[in-house]
Amino acid sequence: MAAETSLPTNIETSSEEGLARSAAARAALADVAREPGAAKPDPILVADGITRAFGGLKAVDVAHLEVQRGVITALIGPNGAGKTTFFNLLTGFDRPDDGTWSFNGTKLNRMPAYRVARLGMVRTFQLTKVLSRLTVLENMRVAARGQTGERWWAALFAPLWRGQENENTDRAHDLLARFLLDKKAADFAGSLSGGQRKLLEMARALMVDPELVMLDEPMAGVNPALKQSLLGHVKSLRDEGRTVLFVEHDMDMVRDISDWVVVMAQGQVIAEGPPDSVMADPRVIDAYLGAHHDTKLTFEAEEKILDAAQQELAEEQENEQ
Amino acid sequence: MDFSSLFSDSLQQAFGTSAIVYCLAAIGLNIHFGYTGLLNFGQAAFMAVGGYTMAMFVTQWDVSLWLAMLAGLGLTAVLAILLGIPTLRLRADYLAIVTIAAAEIVRQVYGSIALKKYFGAQDGLTAFSADFRALNPFDGPVDLGIVSWGKNDAWVVLVGWFVVALCCLVVWLLMRSPWGRILKSIREDEDAVRSLGKNVYYYKMQSLMLGGMIGALAGFVTALKSAAINPSFFATDVTFFAYTVLLIGGAARVLGPVVGAIIFWFLLTFLDLFFSAATDDVGSVLIPSSIMTNQQASLVRFIVMGLALMLLMIFRPQGIFGDRRELAIDGR
């Protein structure tokens, strides 16, 4: 399995090959056990014993997690479950107290964020981080990998990097067109709306040509119409052969596009599985709604509550008189 | 009051040696602050290390002035690395604190009695500019009609503006390149740049070194224009005047520091001469001494300058060259 899913570089649009591969990857998930820390047939990302404490609070305590290559995996959980912290740890923006994790077999321990990104694991942010006083096109161009003109001595001599710059510009225009931002190319990124910023951030991440795209709440603060288009874009990432891991609150979106769902609560992975089975999982419902939300009231219990309420009312009336 | 001499004297300063010093210092700060967003409040330290290294190498070891300049640039780069290693991984304000402290430390070290043998303590160093003056093509004062300079000043002015032009060219070349784009991106949001696979720390260090070395050039001009160097040339206000120059011209603009320096020195000189003439008892007194005496006149220029800077920040916060659209975006 691992051999045939190795990515060709520079996939730009969904290809037959990419579609076939992602279909195979999804099919492979059928045999995976629906339990926290289940082993996947072809994991791209493997995390072991990751913990991170803030003072006395253990924000993240993940025993084992594997992310399948070529599918869309959702990371969900109630507020404060440690999803974003876990994201930061995986991408090198924060350091765990303990644990090991690897991407494509490369250990990422103590690796700075920029090197994680260069390996092909690129993230976006919950609060979009566009480069406001650069144009949309410059936002895109800055993300391209391996630019000669990024060395200070080469920067002085334009002929050394102009050819590469033109190639990057063409690629940027293609991506902007795909994300419907091509008319905005010359505008400052700071003038974009919230939704457009989300699109720009996703397009910019693609400019790095990542194998694994990590989206931190891509739907937060986006209007319903744009949400549909964003959904399409996320799916297209998978269909061109990339792996997607995203954090999300929006359950409809999770059900709609994810192939696999990982649920976190209080820093731990409490459930894993395809969307439907996870959402029916009592542990997940408990985590979201509290443990006693579905205990049925018996007739006797109802009577008791009613009596208590009436007694209270009567006492109040007495007090008033 | 003789307005024509007022103007020509002000112009003389606007294009004179002091303007060159502040222009170069501000070009360095422009790379730090304008393009990369690094708050360096110790540009005076880079200038001092540059200037003093040059002067000391010549007076102590009798090396050629040009080699001494190379050493000055080298040691300024080392200073940038020393200041950058502990601070560039931290938030922007740490660099500001460390650099302002470094500027004081550097100045105190050069002025200390213990090191008088090397740096001449408060008297500073002299007799190091022979190599520079030997190349002077002018054999008398240079009179351009409105402005005129003595033989030595004219040579400093000529070379100085040439160096300014060269620095502007380098800044222009760098800032249109992918390298400059990364600096500007770091100014906007360094986490975003990190997430795209760029080593932010490395680029910040390069920016600090480059801006510091241009500061060293300002230190060379400071020393050569008076053929002497002493600690009082590098007081803390030097850095803040350089910031003023940068803000007047407009940060993150190639020619901002040049225009800023010319305007700054023109206004400073003009106000000084105007107020001292206006309160002069001998001539026609414009301002009676009950309001302002002749002694107070030279200080008033800084008050007016400060007021002008405030008004500029309120009504044209982007500076002379800045782009108002850019400033309207305050988005994170």
PDB file of C-alpha atoms in Angstrom, chain B residues 29-279:
ATOM      1  CA  LEU B  29      16.850  51.680  10.585  1.00  0.00           C
ATOM      2  CA  ASN B  30      14.607  51.504   7.543  1.00  0.00           C
ATOM      3  CA  ILE B  31      15.853  47.965   6.889  1.00  0.00           C
ATOM      4  CA  HIS B  32      15.336  47.066  10.552  1.00  0.00           C
ATOM      5  CA  PHE B  33      12.102  48.830  11.345  1.00  0.00           C
ATOM      6  CA  GLY B  34      10.559  49.823   8.038  1.00  0.00           C
ATOM      7  CA  TYR B  35      10.984  46.532   6.215  1.00  0.00           C
ATOM      8  CA  THR B  36      11.492  43.837   8.849  1.00  0.00           C
ATOM      9  CA  GLY B  37       9.606  45.359  11.789  1.00  0.00           C
ATOM     10  CA  LEU B  38      12.581  45.052  14.141  1.00  0.00           C
ATOM     11  CA  LEU B  39      12.567  47.763  16.793  1.00  0.00           C
ATOM     12  CA  ASN B  40      16.224  48.731  17.044  1.00  0.00           C
ATOM     13  CA  PHE B  41      16.632  51.593  19.511  1.00  0.00           C
ATOM     14  CA  GLY B  42      20.403  51.280  19.546  1.00  0.00           C
ATOM     15  CA  GLN B  43      21.489  52.392  16.094  1.00  0.00           C
ATOM     16  CA  ALA B  44      23.985  54.671  17.907  1.00  0.00           C
ATOM     17  CA  ALA B  45      25.771  51.541  19.131  1.00  0.00           C
ATOM     18  CA  PHE B  46      26.301  50.273  15.589  1.00  0.00           C
ATOM     19  CA  MET B  47      27.531  53.706  14.529  1.00  0.00           C
ATOM     20  CA  ALA B  48      29.896  53.900  17.507  1.00  0.00           C
ATOM     21  CA  VAL B  49      31.346  50.430  17.001  1.00  0.00           C
ATOM     22  CA  GLY B  50      31.904  51.205  13.310  1.00  0.00           C
ATOM     23  CA  GLY B  51      33.459  54.612  13.873  1.00  0.00           C
ATOM     24  CA  TYR B  52      35.577  53.665  16.878  1.00  0.00           C
ATOM     25  CA  THR B  53      36.894  50.464  15.331  1.00  0.00           C
ATOM     26  CA  MET B  54      38.003  52.398  12.295  1.00  0.00           C
ATOM     27  CA  ALA B  55      39.646  55.149  14.363  1.00  0.00           C
ATOM     28  CA  MET B  56      41.282  52.771  16.820  1.00  0.00           C
ATOM     29  CA  PHE B  57      42.746  50.450  14.213  1.00  0.00           C
ATOM     30  CA  VAL B  58      44.427  53.409  12.549  1.00  0.00           C
ATOM     31  CA  THR B  59      45.684  55.147  15.694  1.00  0.00           C
ATOM     32  CA  GLN B  60      46.712  52.001  17.587  1.00  0.00           C
ATOM     33  CA  TRP B  61      48.086  49.711  14.950  1.00  0.00           C
ATOM     34  CA  ASP B  62      48.648  52.116  12.116  1.00  0.00           C
ATOM     35  CA  VAL B  63      46.799  49.981   9.563  1.00  0.00           C
ATOM     36  CA  SER B  64      45.435  51.659   6.455  1.00  0.00           C
ATOM     37  CA  LEU B  65      42.141  53.496   6.877  1.00  0.00           C
ATOM     38  CA  TRP B  66      40.408  51.263   4.325  1.00  0.00           C
ATOM     39  CA  LEU B  67      41.350  48.071   6.150  1.00  0.00           C
ATOM     40  CA  ALA B  68      40.220  49.712   9.360  1.00  0.00           C
ATOM     41  CA  MET B  69      36.849  50.400   7.734  1.00  0.00           C
ATOM     42  CA  LEU B  70      36.509  46.731   6.773  1.00  0.00           C
ATOM     43  CA  ALA B  71      37.266  45.820  10.377  1.00  0.00           C
ATOM     44  CA  GLY B  72      34.626  48.316  11.487  1.00  0.00           C
ATOM     45  CA  LEU B  73      32.012  46.716   9.239  1.00  0.00           C
ATOM     46  CA  GLY B  74      33.033  43.262  10.450  1.00  0.00           C
ATOM     47  CA  LEU B  75      32.778  44.137  14.127  1.00  0.00           C
ATOM     48  CA  THR B  76      29.396  45.786  13.585  1.00  0.00           C
ATOM     49  CA  ALA B  77      28.192  42.531  12.069  1.00  0.00           C
ATOM     50  CA  VAL B  78      29.503  40.713  15.142  1.00  0.00           C
ATOM     51  CA  LEU B  79      27.622  43.169  17.379  1.00  0.00           C
ATOM     52  CA  ALA B  80      24.451  42.451  15.411  1.00  0.00           C
ATOM     53  CA  ILE B  81      24.913  38.724  15.941  1.00  0.00           C
ATOM     54  CA  LEU B  82      25.575  39.177  19.659  1.00  0.00           C
ATOM     55  CA  LEU B  83      22.445  41.290  20.082  1.00  0.00           C
ATOM     56  CA  GLY B  84      20.383  39.077  17.810  1.00  0.00           C
ATOM     57  CA  ILE B  85      21.114  35.646  19.262  1.00  0.00           C
ATOM     58  CA  PRO B  86      19.268  36.157  22.543  1.00  0.00           C
ATOM     59  CA  THR B  87      16.527  38.483  21.304  1.00  0.00           C
ATOM     60  CA  LEU B  88      15.431  37.597  17.787  1.00  0.00           C
ATOM     61  CA  ARG B  89      13.554  34.490  18.889  1.00  0.00           C
ATOM     62  CA  LEU B  90      11.590  36.594  21.363  1.00  0.00           C
ATOM     63  CA  ARG B  91       8.890  39.235  20.898  1.00  0.00           C
ATOM     64  CA  ALA B  92       9.821  42.491  19.181  1.00  0.00           C
ATOM     65  CA  ASP B  93       9.989  44.544  22.375  1.00  0.00           C
ATOM     66  CA  TYR B  94      12.887  42.518  23.767  1.00  0.00           C
ATOM     67  CA  LEU B  95      15.111  43.657  20.930  1.00  0.00           C
ATOM     68  CA  ALA B  96      14.149  47.260  21.674  1.00  0.00           C
ATOM     69  CA  ILE B  97      15.164  46.912  25.329  1.00  0.00           C
ATOM     70  CA  VAL B  98      18.412  45.112  24.588  1.00  0.00           C
ATOM     71  CA  THR B  99      19.506  47.498  21.850  1.00  0.00           C
ATOM     72  CA  ILE B 100      18.823  50.634  23.883  1.00  0.00           C
ATOM     73  CA  ALA B 101      20.886  49.145  26.719  1.00  0.00           C
ATOM     74  CA  ALA B 102      23.637  48.081  24.325  1.00  0.00           C
ATOM     75  CA  ALA B 103      23.916  51.618  22.985  1.00  0.00           C
ATOM     76  CA  GLU B 104      24.531  52.927  26.498  1.00  0.00           C
ATOM     77  CA  ILE B 105      27.024  50.160  27.309  1.00  0.00           C
ATOM     78  CA  VAL B 106      28.985  50.790  24.138  1.00  0.00           C
ATOM     79  CA  ARG B 107      29.132  54.521  24.779  1.00  0.00           C
ATOM     80  CA  GLN B 108      30.238  54.061  28.395  1.00  0.00           C
ATOM     81  CA  VAL B 109      32.925  51.569  27.391  1.00  0.00           C
ATOM     82  CA  TYR B 110      34.409  53.921  24.793  1.00  0.00           C
ATOM     83  CA  GLY B 111      34.330  56.770  27.304  1.00  0.00           C
ATOM     84  CA  SER B 112      35.797  54.812  30.205  1.00  0.00           C
ATOM     85  CA  ILE B 113      39.067  55.843  31.845  1.00  0.00           C
ATOM     86  CA  ALA B 114      40.181  52.208  32.108  1.00  0.00           C
ATOM     87  CA  LEU B 115      40.340  51.951  28.326  1.00  0.00           C
ATOM     88  CA  LYS B 116      41.770  55.428  27.760  1.00  0.00           C
ATOM     89  CA  LYS B 117      44.837  53.846  26.159  1.00  0.00           C
ATOM     90  CA  TYR B 118      42.710  52.497  23.295  1.00  0.00           C
ATOM     91  CA  PHE B 119      39.734  54.817  22.958  1.00  0.00           C
ATOM     92  CA  GLY B 120      40.954  58.052  24.528  1.00  0.00           C
ATOM     93  CA  ALA B 121      38.123  58.187  27.083  1.00  0.00           C
ATOM     94  CA  GLN B 122      36.041  61.406  26.864  1.00  0.00           C
ATOM     95  CA  ASP B 123      38.644  63.083  24.630  1.00  0.00           C
ATOM     96  CA  GLY B 124      38.167  60.430  21.995  1.00  0.00           C
ATOM     97  CA  LEU B 125      40.541  59.809  19.132  1.00  0.00           C
ATOM     98  CA  THR B 126      41.975  62.063  16.427  1.00  0.00           C
ATOM     99  CA  ALA B 127      44.541  61.845  13.638  1.00  0.00           C
ATOM    100  CA  PHE B 128      43.132  58.892  11.717  1.00  0.00           C
ATOM    101  CA  SER B 129      41.736  60.547   8.604  1.00  0.00           C
ATOM    102  CA  ALA B 130      44.978  61.196   6.706  1.00  0.00           C
ATOM    103  CA  ASP B 131      44.344  58.419   4.178  1.00  0.00           C
ATOM    104  CA  PHE B 132      40.894  59.837   3.428  1.00  0.00           C
ATOM    105  CA  ARG B 133      42.051  63.411   3.077  1.00  0.00           C
ATOM    106  CA  ALA B 134      44.993  62.408   0.917  1.00  0.00           C
ATOM    107  CA  LEU B 135      42.529  61.468  -1.810  1.00  0.00           C
ATOM    108  CA  ASN B 136      40.721  64.820  -1.680  1.00  0.00           C
ATOM    109  CA  PRO B 137      40.582  66.228  -5.227  1.00  0.00           C
ATOM    110  CA  PHE B 138      39.523  69.706  -4.038  1.00  0.00           C
ATOM    111  CA  ASP B 139      42.357  72.131  -3.301  1.00  0.00           C
ATOM    112  CA  GLY B 140      40.248  74.966  -1.977  1.00  0.00           C
ATOM    113  CA  PRO B 141      36.723  75.809  -0.766  1.00  0.00           C
ATOM    114  CA  VAL B 142      33.903  74.695  -3.047  1.00  0.00           C
ATOM    115  CA  ASP B 143      31.305  77.361  -3.809  1.00  0.00           C
ATOM    116  CA  LEU B 144      28.140  76.236  -5.574  1.00  0.00           C
ATOM    117  CA  GLY B 145      26.498  79.662  -5.503  1.00  0.00           C
ATOM    118  CA  ILE B 146      23.845  79.108  -2.843  1.00  0.00           C
ATOM    119  CA  VAL B 147      25.875  76.722  -0.716  1.00  0.00           C
ATOM    120  CA  SER B 148      29.585  76.464  -0.130  1.00  0.00           C
ATOM    121  CA  TRP B 149      31.806  74.088   1.767  1.00  0.00           C
ATOM    122  CA  GLY B 150      35.386  74.124   2.926  1.00  0.00           C
ATOM    123  CA  LYS B 151      37.880  71.839   1.239  1.00  0.00           C
ATOM    124  CA  ASN B 152      37.549  68.934   3.661  1.00  0.00           C
ATOM    125  CA  ASP B 153      33.790  69.185   4.142  1.00  0.00           C
ATOM    126  CA  ALA B 154      33.231  69.232   0.413  1.00  0.00           C
ATOM    127  CA  TRP B 155      35.135  65.949   0.060  1.00  0.00           C
ATOM    128  CA  VAL B 156      33.084  64.336   2.850  1.00  0.00           C
ATOM    129  CA  VAL B 157      29.852  65.631   1.278  1.00  0.00           C
ATOM    130  CA  LEU B 158      30.784  64.283  -2.149  1.00  0.00           C
ATOM    131  CA  VAL B 159      31.786  60.835  -0.916  1.00  0.00           C
ATOM    132  CA  GLY B 160      28.966  60.767   1.639  1.00  0.00           C
ATOM    133  CA  TRP B 161      26.147  61.349  -0.844  1.00  0.00           C
ATOM    134  CA  PHE B 162      27.760  58.842  -3.185  1.00  0.00           C
ATOM    135  CA  VAL B 163      27.644  56.241  -0.394  1.00  0.00           C
ATOM    136  CA  VAL B 164      24.024  57.204   0.330  1.00  0.00           C
ATOM    137  CA  ALA B 165      23.164  56.664  -3.330  1.00  0.00           C
ATOM    138  CA  LEU B 166      24.907  53.289  -3.272  1.00  0.00           C
ATOM    139  CA  CYS B 167      23.032  52.221  -0.132  1.00  0.00           C
ATOM    140  CA  CYS B 168      19.717  53.288  -1.667  1.00  0.00           C
ATOM    141  CA  LEU B 169      20.516  51.241  -4.753  1.00  0.00           C
ATOM    142  CA  VAL B 170      21.306  48.179  -2.634  1.00  0.00           C
ATOM    143  CA  VAL B 171      18.116  48.614  -0.603  1.00  0.00           C
ATOM    144  CA  TRP B 172      16.072  49.001  -3.783  1.00  0.00           C
ATOM    145  CA  LEU B 173      17.622  45.893  -5.355  1.00  0.00           C
ATOM    146  CA  LEU B 174      17.118  43.833  -2.213  1.00  0.00           C
ATOM    147  CA  MET B 175      13.586  44.912  -1.427  1.00  0.00           C
ATOM    148  CA  ARG B 176      12.178  44.092  -4.861  1.00  0.00           C
ATOM    149  CA  SER B 177      13.628  40.574  -4.601  1.00  0.00           C
ATOM    150  CA  PRO B 178      12.192  37.458  -2.935  1.00  0.00           C
ATOM    151  CA  TRP B 179      14.625  38.117  -0.063  1.00  0.00           C
ATOM    152  CA  GLY B 180      13.071  41.514   0.596  1.00  0.00           C
ATOM    153  CA  ARG B 181       9.610  40.000   0.294  1.00  0.00           C
ATOM    154  CA  ILE B 182      10.404  37.663   3.162  1.00  0.00           C
ATOM    155  CA  LEU B 183      11.546  40.599   5.324  1.00  0.00           C
ATOM    156  CA  LYS B 184       8.280  42.418   4.610  1.00  0.00           C
ATOM    157  CA  SER B 185       6.316  39.259   5.331  1.00  0.00           C
ATOM    158  CA  ILE B 186       8.088  38.906   8.681  1.00  0.00           C
ATOM    159  CA  ARG B 187       7.028  42.456   9.493  1.00  0.00           C
ATOM    160  CA  GLU B 188       3.417  41.506   8.784  1.00  0.00           C
ATOM    161  CA  ASP B 189       3.233  38.166  10.586  1.00  0.00           C
ATOM    162  CA  GLU B 190       6.220  36.023  11.387  1.00  0.00           C
ATOM    163  CA  ASP B 191       4.212  32.925  12.350  1.00  0.00           C
ATOM    164  CA  ALA B 192       2.651  32.872   8.897  1.00  0.00           C
ATOM    165  CA  VAL B 193       6.111  33.051   7.326  1.00  0.00           C
ATOM    166  CA  ARG B 194       7.312  30.240   9.565  1.00  0.00           C
ATOM    167  CA  SER B 195       4.345  28.090   8.574  1.00  0.00           C
ATOM    168  CA  LEU B 196       5.413  28.472   4.930  1.00  0.00           C
ATOM    169  CA  GLY B 197       8.830  26.952   5.568  1.00  0.00           C
ATOM    170  CA  LYS B 198      11.029  30.035   5.930  1.00  0.00           C
ATOM    171  CA  ASN B 199      13.653  30.311   8.645  1.00  0.00           C
ATOM    172  CA  VAL B 200      12.461  33.569  10.170  1.00  0.00           C
ATOM    173  CA  TYR B 201      15.293  33.809  12.706  1.00  0.00           C
ATOM    174  CA  TYR B 202      17.903  33.608   9.963  1.00  0.00           C
ATOM    175  CA  TYR B 203      16.313  36.405   7.936  1.00  0.00           C
ATOM    176  CA  LYS B 204      15.872  38.643  10.963  1.00  0.00           C
ATOM    177  CA  MET B 205      19.555  38.171  11.738  1.00  0.00           C
ATOM    178  CA  GLN B 206      20.533  39.099   8.194  1.00  0.00           C
ATOM    179  CA  SER B 207      18.355  42.190   8.409  1.00  0.00           C
ATOM    180  CA  LEU B 208      19.881  43.218  11.736  1.00  0.00           C
ATOM    181  CA  MET B 209      23.397  42.752  10.353  1.00  0.00           C
ATOM    182  CA  LEU B 210      22.782  44.628   7.111  1.00  0.00           C
ATOM    183  CA  GLY B 211      21.059  47.582   8.797  1.00  0.00           C
ATOM    184  CA  GLY B 212      23.772  47.661  11.454  1.00  0.00           C
ATOM    185  CA  MET B 213      26.522  47.731   8.851  1.00  0.00           C
ATOM    186  CA  ILE B 214      24.881  50.672   7.102  1.00  0.00           C
ATOM    187  CA  GLY B 215      24.817  52.232  10.581  1.00  0.00           C
ATOM    188  CA  ALA B 216      28.575  51.636  10.702  1.00  0.00           C
ATOM    189  CA  LEU B 217      28.917  53.668   7.486  1.00  0.00           C
ATOM    190  CA  ALA B 218      27.139  56.493   9.319  1.00  0.00           C
ATOM    191  CA  GLY B 219      29.723  56.053  12.086  1.00  0.00           C
ATOM    192  CA  PHE B 220      32.565  56.379   9.569  1.00  0.00           C
ATOM    193  CA  VAL B 221      31.112  59.623   8.214  1.00  0.00           C
ATOM    194  CA  THR B 222      30.627  60.931  11.776  1.00  0.00           C
ATOM    195  CA  ALA B 223      34.300  60.372  12.493  1.00  0.00           C
ATOM    196  CA  LEU B 224      35.662  61.600   9.167  1.00  0.00           C
ATOM    197  CA  LYS B 225      33.604  64.792   8.987  1.00  0.00           C
ATOM    198  CA  SER B 226      35.257  66.190  12.101  1.00  0.00           C
ATOM    199  CA  ALA B 227      38.474  64.147  11.805  1.00  0.00           C
ATOM    200  CA  ALA B 228      37.788  63.161  15.393  1.00  0.00           C
ATOM    201  CA  ILE B 229      35.624  60.801  17.341  1.00  0.00           C
ATOM    202  CA  ASN B 230      34.376  60.920  20.925  1.00  0.00           C
ATOM    203  CA  PRO B 231      31.597  59.306  22.940  1.00  0.00           C
ATOM    204  CA  SER B 232      29.322  62.358  22.881  1.00  0.00           C
ATOM    205  CA  PHE B 233      28.780  61.819  19.127  1.00  0.00           C
ATOM    206  CA  PHE B 234      26.840  58.658  19.922  1.00  0.00           C
ATOM    207  CA  ALA B 235      24.378  59.712  22.613  1.00  0.00           C
ATOM    208  CA  THR B 236      20.946  58.070  22.751  1.00  0.00           C
ATOM    209  CA  ASP B 237      19.259  60.991  20.974  1.00  0.00           C
ATOM    210  CA  VAL B 238      21.211  60.147  17.806  1.00  0.00           C
ATOM    211  CA  THR B 239      19.056  57.040  17.392  1.00  0.00           C
ATOM    212  CA  PHE B 240      15.872  58.984  17.990  1.00  0.00           C
ATOM    213  CA  PHE B 241      16.811  61.712  15.529  1.00  0.00           C
ATOM    214  CA  ALA B 242      17.453  58.951  13.015  1.00  0.00           C
ATOM    215  CA  TYR B 243      13.961  57.569  13.721  1.00  0.00           C
ATOM    216  CA  THR B 244      12.548  61.082  13.236  1.00  0.00           C
ATOM    217  CA  VAL B 245      14.307  61.298   9.881  1.00  0.00           C
ATOM    218  CA  LEU B 246      12.878  57.918   8.902  1.00  0.00           C
ATOM    219  CA  LEU B 247       9.313  58.810   9.929  1.00  0.00           C
ATOM    220  CA  ILE B 248       9.393  62.177   8.153  1.00  0.00           C
ATOM    221  CA  GLY B 249      10.431  60.537   4.895  1.00  0.00           C
ATOM    222  CA  GLY B 250       8.183  57.511   5.311  1.00  0.00           C
ATOM    223  CA  ALA B 251       9.208  54.070   6.545  1.00  0.00           C
ATOM    224  CA  ALA B 252       9.627  51.176   4.107  1.00  0.00           C
ATOM    225  CA  ARG B 253      10.369  53.544   1.213  1.00  0.00           C
ATOM    226  CA  VAL B 254      13.769  53.485  -0.449  1.00  0.00           C
ATOM    227  CA  LEU B 255      14.155  57.272  -0.657  1.00  0.00           C
ATOM    228  CA  GLY B 256      12.311  58.000   2.606  1.00  0.00           C
ATOM    229  CA  PRO B 257      15.464  58.424   4.713  1.00  0.00           C
ATOM    230  CA  VAL B 258      17.103  60.681   2.095  1.00  0.00           C
ATOM    231  CA  VAL B 259      14.192  63.091   1.876  1.00  0.00           C
ATOM    232  CA  GLY B 260      13.673  62.830   5.628  1.00  0.00           C
ATOM    233  CA  ALA B 261      17.275  63.756   6.415  1.00  0.00           C
ATOM    234  CA  ILE B 262      17.234  66.752   4.080  1.00  0.00           C
ATOM    235  CA  ILE B 263      13.956  68.080   5.495  1.00  0.00           C
ATOM    236  CA  PHE B 264      14.988  67.386   9.093  1.00  0.00           C
ATOM    237  CA  TRP B 265      18.262  69.274   8.845  1.00  0.00           C
ATOM    238  CA  PHE B 266      16.789  72.098   6.839  1.00  0.00           C
ATOM    239  CA  LEU B 267      14.056  72.688   9.417  1.00  0.00           C
ATOM    240  CA  LEU B 268      16.355  72.250  12.396  1.00  0.00           C
ATOM    241  CA  THR B 269      18.850  74.792  11.067  1.00  0.00           C
ATOM    242  CA  PHE B 270      16.229  77.163   9.759  1.00  0.00           C
ATOM    243  CA  LEU B 271      14.348  77.254  13.058  1.00  0.00           C
ATOM    244  CA  ASP B 272      17.561  77.731  14.999  1.00  0.00           C
ATOM    245  CA  LEU B 273      18.746  80.623  12.845  1.00  0.00           C
ATOM    246  CA  PHE B 274      15.280  82.151  12.637  1.00  0.00           C
ATOM    247  CA  PHE B 275      14.671  82.233  16.369  1.00  0.00           C
ATOM    248  CA  SER B 276      18.125  83.451  17.205  1.00  0.00           C
ATOM    249  CA  ALA B 277      17.798  86.233  14.630  1.00  0.00           C
ATOM    250  CA  ALA B 278      14.288  87.072  15.804  1.00  0.00           C
ATOM    251  CA  THR B 279      15.376  87.475  19.402  1.00  0.00           C
TER     252      THR B 279
END
